[in-house]
Tab-separated table of C-alpha atoms in Angstrom:
chain	number	residue	atom	x	y	z
F	1	MET	CA	150.237	-33.519	77.079
F	2	TRP	CA	151.948	-32.274	73.905
F	3	LYS	CA	150.141	-28.927	74.095
F	4	TYR	CA	151.325	-28.541	77.655
F	5	VAL	CA	154.925	-29.435	76.775
F	6	LEU	CA	154.970	-26.932	73.880
F	7	LYS	CA	153.470	-24.227	76.089
F	8	ARG	CA	156.022	-24.833	78.840
F	9	THR	CA	158.847	-24.890	76.279
F	10	ALA	CA	157.780	-21.412	75.155
F	11	TYR	CA	157.907	-20.247	78.786
F	12	ILE	CA	161.352	-21.824	79.117
F	13	LEU	CA	162.608	-19.841	76.113
F	14	ILE	CA	161.279	-16.587	77.633
F	15	ALA	CA	162.885	-17.398	80.991
F	16	LEU	CA	166.143	-18.232	79.226
F	17	ILE	CA	166.189	-14.860	77.452
F	18	VAL	CA	165.663	-13.125	80.813
F	19	ILE	CA	168.532	-15.127	82.372
F	20	ILE	CA	170.844	-14.357	79.432
F	21	THR	CA	169.990	-10.658	79.634
F	22	ALA	CA	170.522	-10.462	83.400
F	23	THR	CA	173.815	-12.384	83.232
F	24	PHE	CA	175.116	-10.288	80.333
F	25	PHE	CA	174.516	-6.924	82.004
F	26	LEU	CA	175.683	-8.062	85.446
F	27	MET	CA	178.972	-9.147	83.898
F	28	ARG	CA	179.346	-5.792	82.165
F	29	LEU	CA	178.570	-3.880	85.369
F	30	ALA	CA	181.069	-5.853	87.466
F	31	PRO	CA	184.333	-3.991	88.199
F	32	GLY	CA	187.515	-5.052	86.417
F	33	ASN	CA	188.019	-6.740	83.064
F	34	PRO	CA	189.306	-10.107	81.815
F	35	PHE	CA	192.758	-8.706	81.009
F	36	ALA	CA	193.302	-6.720	84.245
F	37	GLY	CA	196.008	-9.072	85.523
F	38	GLU	CA	197.931	-8.930	82.233
F	39	GLN	CA	197.747	-5.226	81.450
F	40	GLN	CA	201.194	-4.549	82.927
F	41	THR	CA	202.810	-6.906	80.409
F	42	MET	CA	200.632	-5.874	77.452
F	43	THR	CA	201.177	-3.029	75.060
F	44	PRO	CA	198.152	-0.834	74.237
F	45	ALA	CA	198.153	-2.297	70.724
F	46	ILE	CA	197.846	-5.878	72.034
F	47	LEU	CA	195.095	-4.865	74.469
F	48	GLU	CA	193.207	-3.124	71.677
F	49	GLN	CA	193.561	-6.220	69.501
F	50	LEU	CA	192.175	-8.469	72.256
F	51	ASN	CA	189.209	-6.156	72.856
F	52	ARG	CA	188.473	-6.226	69.131
F	53	LYS	CA	188.810	-10.025	68.990
F	54	TYR	CA	186.266	-10.574	71.755
F	55	GLY	CA	184.010	-7.720	70.656
F	56	LEU	CA	184.544	-5.741	73.873
F	57	ASP	CA	185.026	-2.505	71.928
F	58	ASP	CA	181.586	-2.791	70.289
F	59	PRO	CA	178.575	-0.886	71.697
F	60	TRP	CA	176.759	-2.804	74.451
F	61	TYR	CA	173.679	-3.455	72.299
F	62	VAL	CA	175.838	-4.977	69.538
F	63	GLN	CA	177.601	-7.192	72.080
F	64	TYR	CA	174.259	-8.240	73.576
F	65	TRP	CA	172.665	-9.087	70.249
F	66	ASN	CA	175.698	-11.050	69.058
F	67	TYR	CA	175.802	-13.025	72.292
F	68	LEU	CA	172.055	-13.739	72.185
F	69	VAL	CA	172.318	-15.053	68.623
F	70	ASN	CA	175.358	-17.182	69.480
F	71	VAL	CA	173.639	-18.706	72.520
F	72	PHE	CA	170.705	-19.884	70.419
F	73	ARG	CA	173.266	-21.436	68.092
F	74	PHE	CA	174.695	-23.093	71.220
F	75	ASP	CA	177.994	-21.268	70.717
F	76	PHE	CA	179.255	-19.770	73.986
F	77	GLY	CA	182.435	-18.303	72.536
F	78	GLU	CA	186.120	-18.629	73.319
F	79	SER	CA	187.505	-18.403	76.841
F	80	MET	CA	189.168	-15.056	77.574
F	81	LYS	CA	191.563	-16.591	80.084
F	82	TYR	CA	192.477	-19.880	78.409
F	83	ARG	CA	192.928	-18.609	74.888
F	84	GLY	CA	192.467	-21.117	72.151
F	85	ARG	CA	189.885	-23.060	74.210
F	86	SER	CA	186.188	-22.580	73.563
F	87	THR	CA	183.624	-22.552	76.350
F	88	ASN	CA	181.784	-25.352	74.521
F	89	ASP	CA	184.883	-27.568	74.723
F	90	MET	CA	185.301	-26.828	78.431
F	91	ILE	CA	181.643	-27.731	79.060
F	92	ALA	CA	181.896	-30.925	76.995
F	93	GLU	CA	185.050	-31.918	78.867
F	94	SER	CA	183.957	-31.147	82.433
F	95	PHE	CA	180.185	-31.597	82.470
F	96	PRO	CA	180.279	-35.444	82.383
F	97	VAL	CA	182.269	-35.273	85.635
F	98	SER	CA	179.685	-32.970	87.243
F	99	LEU	CA	176.881	-35.148	85.869
F	100	ALA	CA	178.390	-38.281	87.439
F	101	LEU	CA	178.849	-36.497	90.773
F	102	GLY	CA	175.322	-35.072	90.676
F	103	GLY	CA	173.796	-38.403	89.640
F	104	GLN	CA	175.427	-40.292	92.507
F	105	SER	CA	174.438	-37.551	94.957
F	106	LEU	CA	170.817	-37.735	93.764
F	107	LEU	CA	170.793	-41.519	94.243
F	108	ILE	CA	172.142	-41.122	97.782
F	109	ALA	CA	169.697	-38.337	98.629
F	110	ILE	CA	166.607	-40.065	97.198
F	111	GLY	CA	167.490	-43.661	98.095
F	112	LEU	CA	168.549	-43.077	101.691
F	113	GLY	CA	165.974	-40.318	102.206
F	114	VAL	CA	163.025	-42.476	101.145
F	115	LEU	CA	164.379	-45.444	103.130
F	116	LEU	CA	164.762	-43.401	106.321
F	117	GLY	CA	161.355	-41.793	105.805
F	118	VAL	CA	159.648	-45.181	105.407
F	119	ILE	CA	161.399	-46.636	108.474
F	120	SER	CA	160.500	-43.547	110.510
F	121	ALA	CA	156.837	-43.701	109.508
F	122	MET	CA	156.469	-47.462	109.973
F	123	TYR	CA	158.050	-47.346	113.444
F	124	HIS	CA	156.313	-44.132	114.496
F	125	ASN	CA	157.303	-43.006	118.023
F	126	LYS	CA	159.609	-45.995	118.381
F	127	ALA	CA	163.378	-46.465	118.264
F	128	GLY	CA	163.452	-46.669	114.452
F	129	ASP	CA	161.610	-43.344	114.199
F	130	TYR	CA	163.942	-41.591	116.647
F	131	ILE	CA	167.137	-42.884	115.019
F	132	SER	CA	165.953	-42.016	111.487
F	133	THR	CA	164.869	-38.549	112.594
F	134	ILE	CA	168.236	-37.865	114.255
F	135	ILE	CA	170.096	-38.905	111.089
F	136	ALA	CA	167.802	-36.721	108.948
F	137	VAL	CA	168.224	-33.676	111.211
F	138	LEU	CA	172.012	-34.076	111.223
F	139	GLY	CA	172.011	-34.265	107.438
F	140	ILE	CA	169.978	-31.059	107.172
F	141	SER	CA	171.972	-29.191	109.831
F	142	ILE	CA	175.513	-29.784	108.569
F	143	PRO	CA	176.413	-27.753	105.420
F	144	SER	CA	177.949	-29.708	102.555
F	145	PHE	CA	181.303	-27.896	102.758
F	146	ILE	CA	181.618	-28.675	106.497
F	147	LEU	CA	180.636	-32.283	105.917
F	148	ALA	CA	183.142	-32.491	103.062
F	149	GLY	CA	185.976	-31.415	105.382
F	150	LEU	CA	184.900	-33.860	108.097
F	151	LEU	CA	184.723	-36.740	105.620
F	152	GLN	CA	188.157	-35.878	104.235
F	153	TYR	CA	189.683	-35.740	107.714
F	154	PHE	CA	188.132	-38.810	109.335
F	155	LEU	CA	187.500	-41.211	106.442
F	156	GLY	CA	190.340	-40.004	104.234
F	157	LEU	CA	193.267	-38.920	106.411
F	158	LYS	CA	192.636	-40.748	109.690
F	159	LEU	CA	191.234	-44.056	108.469
F	160	GLY	CA	192.611	-43.991	104.931
F	161	LEU	CA	189.456	-45.561	103.505
F	162	PHE	CA	188.981	-43.147	100.608
F	163	PRO	CA	191.133	-40.691	98.608
F	164	ILE	CA	190.585	-37.090	99.715
F	165	SER	CA	190.903	-35.353	96.339
F	166	GLY	CA	190.995	-35.927	92.602
F	167	TRP	CA	188.779	-37.819	90.183
F	168	LYS	CA	190.666	-40.895	89.000
F	169	SER	CA	188.581	-43.888	90.054
F	170	TYR	CA	185.215	-44.819	91.541
F	171	MET	CA	186.700	-44.544	95.048
F	172	HIS	CA	187.367	-40.832	94.392
F	173	THR	CA	183.639	-40.261	93.808
F	174	ILE	CA	182.315	-41.613	97.112
F	175	LEU	CA	183.220	-38.850	99.590
F	176	PRO	CA	182.094	-35.896	97.409
F	177	SER	CA	178.854	-37.704	96.534
F	178	ILE	CA	178.102	-38.315	100.221
F	179	ALA	CA	178.972	-34.722	101.141
F	180	LEU	CA	176.655	-33.396	98.461
F	181	GLY	CA	173.777	-35.836	98.936
F	182	LEU	CA	173.355	-36.184	102.702
F	183	GLY	CA	171.863	-32.719	103.302
F	184	TYR	CA	169.093	-33.294	100.774
F	185	MET	CA	168.611	-36.825	102.101
F	186	GLY	CA	167.393	-35.310	105.372
F	187	ASN	CA	164.754	-33.170	103.652
F	188	ILE	CA	163.486	-36.122	101.616
F	189	ALA	CA	163.331	-38.298	104.732
F	190	LYS	CA	161.206	-35.723	106.564
F	191	MET	CA	158.848	-35.281	103.597
F	192	THR	CA	158.481	-39.037	103.082
F	193	ARG	CA	157.777	-39.580	106.781
F	194	SER	CA	155.106	-36.864	106.995
F	195	SER	CA	153.419	-37.904	103.754
F	196	LEU	CA	153.449	-41.612	104.593
F	197	LEU	CA	151.987	-41.009	108.063
F	198	GLU	CA	149.179	-39.063	106.401
F	199	GLN	CA	148.565	-41.843	103.862
F	200	ASN	CA	148.514	-44.493	106.599
F	201	THR	CA	145.392	-42.898	108.102
F	202	SER	CA	143.503	-42.801	104.787
F	203	GLU	CA	140.516	-44.995	103.984
F	204	TYR	CA	142.144	-47.057	101.225
F	205	VAL	CA	144.968	-48.089	103.572
F	206	LYS	CA	142.450	-49.122	106.247
F	207	LEU	CA	140.599	-51.157	103.604
F	208	ALA	CA	143.816	-52.868	102.475
F	209	LYS	CA	144.640	-53.786	106.076
F	210	ALA	CA	141.104	-55.085	106.570
F	211	LYS	CA	141.628	-57.395	103.595
F	212	GLY	CA	144.568	-58.973	105.414
F	213	LEU	CA	147.549	-57.275	103.771
F	214	ARG	CA	150.548	-56.904	106.037
F	215	LYS	CA	151.759	-53.392	106.824
F	216	TRP	CA	154.859	-53.587	104.611
F	217	GLY	CA	152.743	-54.939	101.759
F	218	VAL	CA	150.356	-52.010	102.147
F	219	VAL	CA	153.265	-49.568	102.061
F	220	PHE	CA	154.957	-50.862	98.919
F	221	LYS	CA	151.770	-51.741	97.006
F	222	HIS	CA	149.593	-48.758	97.910
F	223	SER	CA	150.609	-45.894	100.189
F	224	LEU	CA	154.245	-45.301	99.196
F	225	ARG	CA	153.374	-44.309	95.641
F	226	ASN	CA	151.079	-41.518	96.824
F	227	ALA	CA	153.482	-40.561	99.610
F	228	LEU	CA	156.234	-39.924	97.055
F	229	LEU	CA	154.334	-37.081	95.328
F	230	PRO	CA	155.883	-34.394	97.600
F	231	VAL	CA	159.312	-35.923	96.923
F	232	VAL	CA	158.719	-35.650	93.167
F	233	THR	CA	157.766	-31.980	93.664
F	234	TYR	CA	161.049	-31.502	95.511
F	235	LEU	CA	163.085	-32.913	92.613
F	236	GLY	CA	163.208	-29.490	90.899
F	237	PRO	CA	164.724	-27.610	93.883
F	238	LEU	CA	166.800	-30.707	94.669
F	239	THR	CA	168.386	-30.662	91.214
F	240	ALA	CA	169.119	-26.942	91.574
F	241	GLY	CA	170.642	-27.515	95.003
F	242	ILE	CA	172.812	-30.392	93.773
F	243	VAL	CA	174.039	-28.300	90.836
F	244	THR	CA	174.889	-25.173	92.850
F	245	GLY	CA	176.247	-27.198	95.758
F	246	SER	CA	178.642	-29.005	93.450
F	247	PHE	CA	180.457	-25.706	92.812
F	248	VAL	CA	181.845	-25.709	96.358
F	249	VAL	CA	182.281	-29.464	96.728
F	250	GLU	CA	184.176	-29.759	93.435
F	251	ASN	CA	186.652	-27.135	94.641
F	252	ILE	CA	187.123	-28.808	98.042
F	253	PHE	CA	187.850	-32.204	96.457
F	254	ALA	CA	189.765	-30.744	93.466
F	255	ILE	CA	187.323	-32.350	91.030
F	256	PRO	CA	187.718	-31.180	87.402
F	257	GLY	CA	184.017	-30.554	86.940
F	258	LEU	CA	182.053	-27.683	85.459
F	259	GLY	CA	181.403	-26.131	88.866
F	260	ARG	CA	185.127	-25.716	89.429
F	261	HIS	CA	185.509	-23.993	86.056
F	262	PHE	CA	182.667	-21.654	87.004
F	263	VAL	CA	184.251	-20.638	90.328
F	264	LEU	CA	187.664	-20.085	88.723
F	265	SER	CA	186.137	-18.078	85.880
F	266	ILE	CA	184.619	-15.612	88.372
F	267	GLY	CA	188.048	-14.861	89.839
F	268	ASN	CA	189.530	-14.586	86.350
F	269	ARG	CA	186.709	-12.303	85.067
F	270	ASP	CA	186.342	-14.781	82.213
F	271	TYR	CA	183.071	-13.386	80.848
F	272	THR	CA	182.436	-16.030	78.214
F	273	VAL	CA	182.921	-18.974	80.598
F	274	ILE	CA	180.805	-17.352	83.340
F	275	MET	CA	177.939	-16.618	80.992
F	276	GLY	CA	178.269	-19.897	79.102
F	277	THR	CA	178.150	-22.078	82.234
F	278	THR	CA	175.319	-19.989	83.727
F	279	VAL	CA	173.185	-20.334	80.602
F	280	PHE	CA	174.022	-24.039	80.264
F	281	TYR	CA	173.012	-24.790	83.853
F	282	SER	CA	169.885	-22.652	83.445
F	283	ILE	CA	168.794	-24.737	80.449
F	284	LEU	CA	169.271	-27.930	82.452
F	285	LEU	CA	167.335	-26.660	85.463
F	286	LEU	CA	164.451	-25.238	83.430
F	287	PHE	CA	163.955	-28.528	81.635
F	288	ALA	CA	164.340	-30.417	84.933
F	289	VAL	CA	161.291	-28.553	86.262
F	290	LEU	CA	159.348	-29.533	83.129
F	291	ILE	CA	160.307	-33.187	83.563
F	292	VAL	CA	159.177	-33.068	87.209
F	293	ASP	CA	155.737	-31.817	86.131
F	294	ILE	CA	155.424	-34.654	83.612
F	295	LEU	CA	156.542	-37.233	86.205
F	296	TYR	CA	153.793	-35.939	88.469
F	297	VAL	CA	151.165	-37.095	85.986
F	298	LEU	CA	152.872	-40.437	85.342
F	299	ILE	CA	152.906	-41.220	89.080
F	300	ASP	CA	149.321	-40.083	89.657
F	301	PRO	CA	147.166	-39.965	86.473
F	302	ARG	CA	144.397	-38.210	88.437
F	303	ILE	CA	146.483	-35.019	88.339
F	304	GLN	CA	145.702	-32.827	85.321
F	305	LEU	CA	148.401	-30.678	83.754
F	306	GLU	CA	147.400	-27.042	83.870
F	307	GLY	CA	146.938	-25.735	80.360
F	308	ALA	CA	147.066	-29.178	78.759
F	309	ASP	CA	143.560	-28.853	77.343
F	310	SER	CA	143.720	-25.165	76.563
């Protein structure tokens, strides 16, 4: 296990260097500059001083090397738009909000998805199956930003059950979490249903039924654990989808999360914030994939980690 973790950590570092390199050069190739909107009110001397402060007048290879070294020190630099604020401070301030939103969305997606999948499989070709399938298909079909608007209009404005924007109390978290989690709930429900139907025809399930176990006892004691393996595999893409989806949802609900900072930084050409948030999210997602692989073995010890014994 430890050999595998160390080997995968080395791969993560290589992937991170590739991501940093790609992000750095894409930012430099993009048209415009961070001070484009202020050039009319700036003297050439002030503009030259700002370029020197942020190292924009250095050769590209010097800028790249300095940024690479700073990233591995976990120093993402100072924001070029909000001067006096470091990217690290902005991440520390806004990421807990995004983490809370993402965590609640994951609970909704996994909890409701597994529940619907189990109901659909246990009532195969019956009313419970049809209703669960319809809910899952609707969740997959409606994009999160459309669902966010519908939730704001009907549950927020019309019925007044929830606030439609902001992040001040637990009630403010419900609508954005639902908007972000329901789409992935549908995918998990479909995977759980298909996997559980396959497990229900296996020999060990037939043996458990022959011993007198009731069908729900067989599900929760035997077949569900194996049926959840595809769901665990999906946790990596699910985490990536939740993270990238939060960018849009946070803007719709005016949530002061890291995704909102990222979207605003693109419009502001704030290079340090764009690159800092991209690298930060990349680190999270790369390690999320590693954790998923380890969970795979914990759920089913029969699975061997590739490269663990090499």
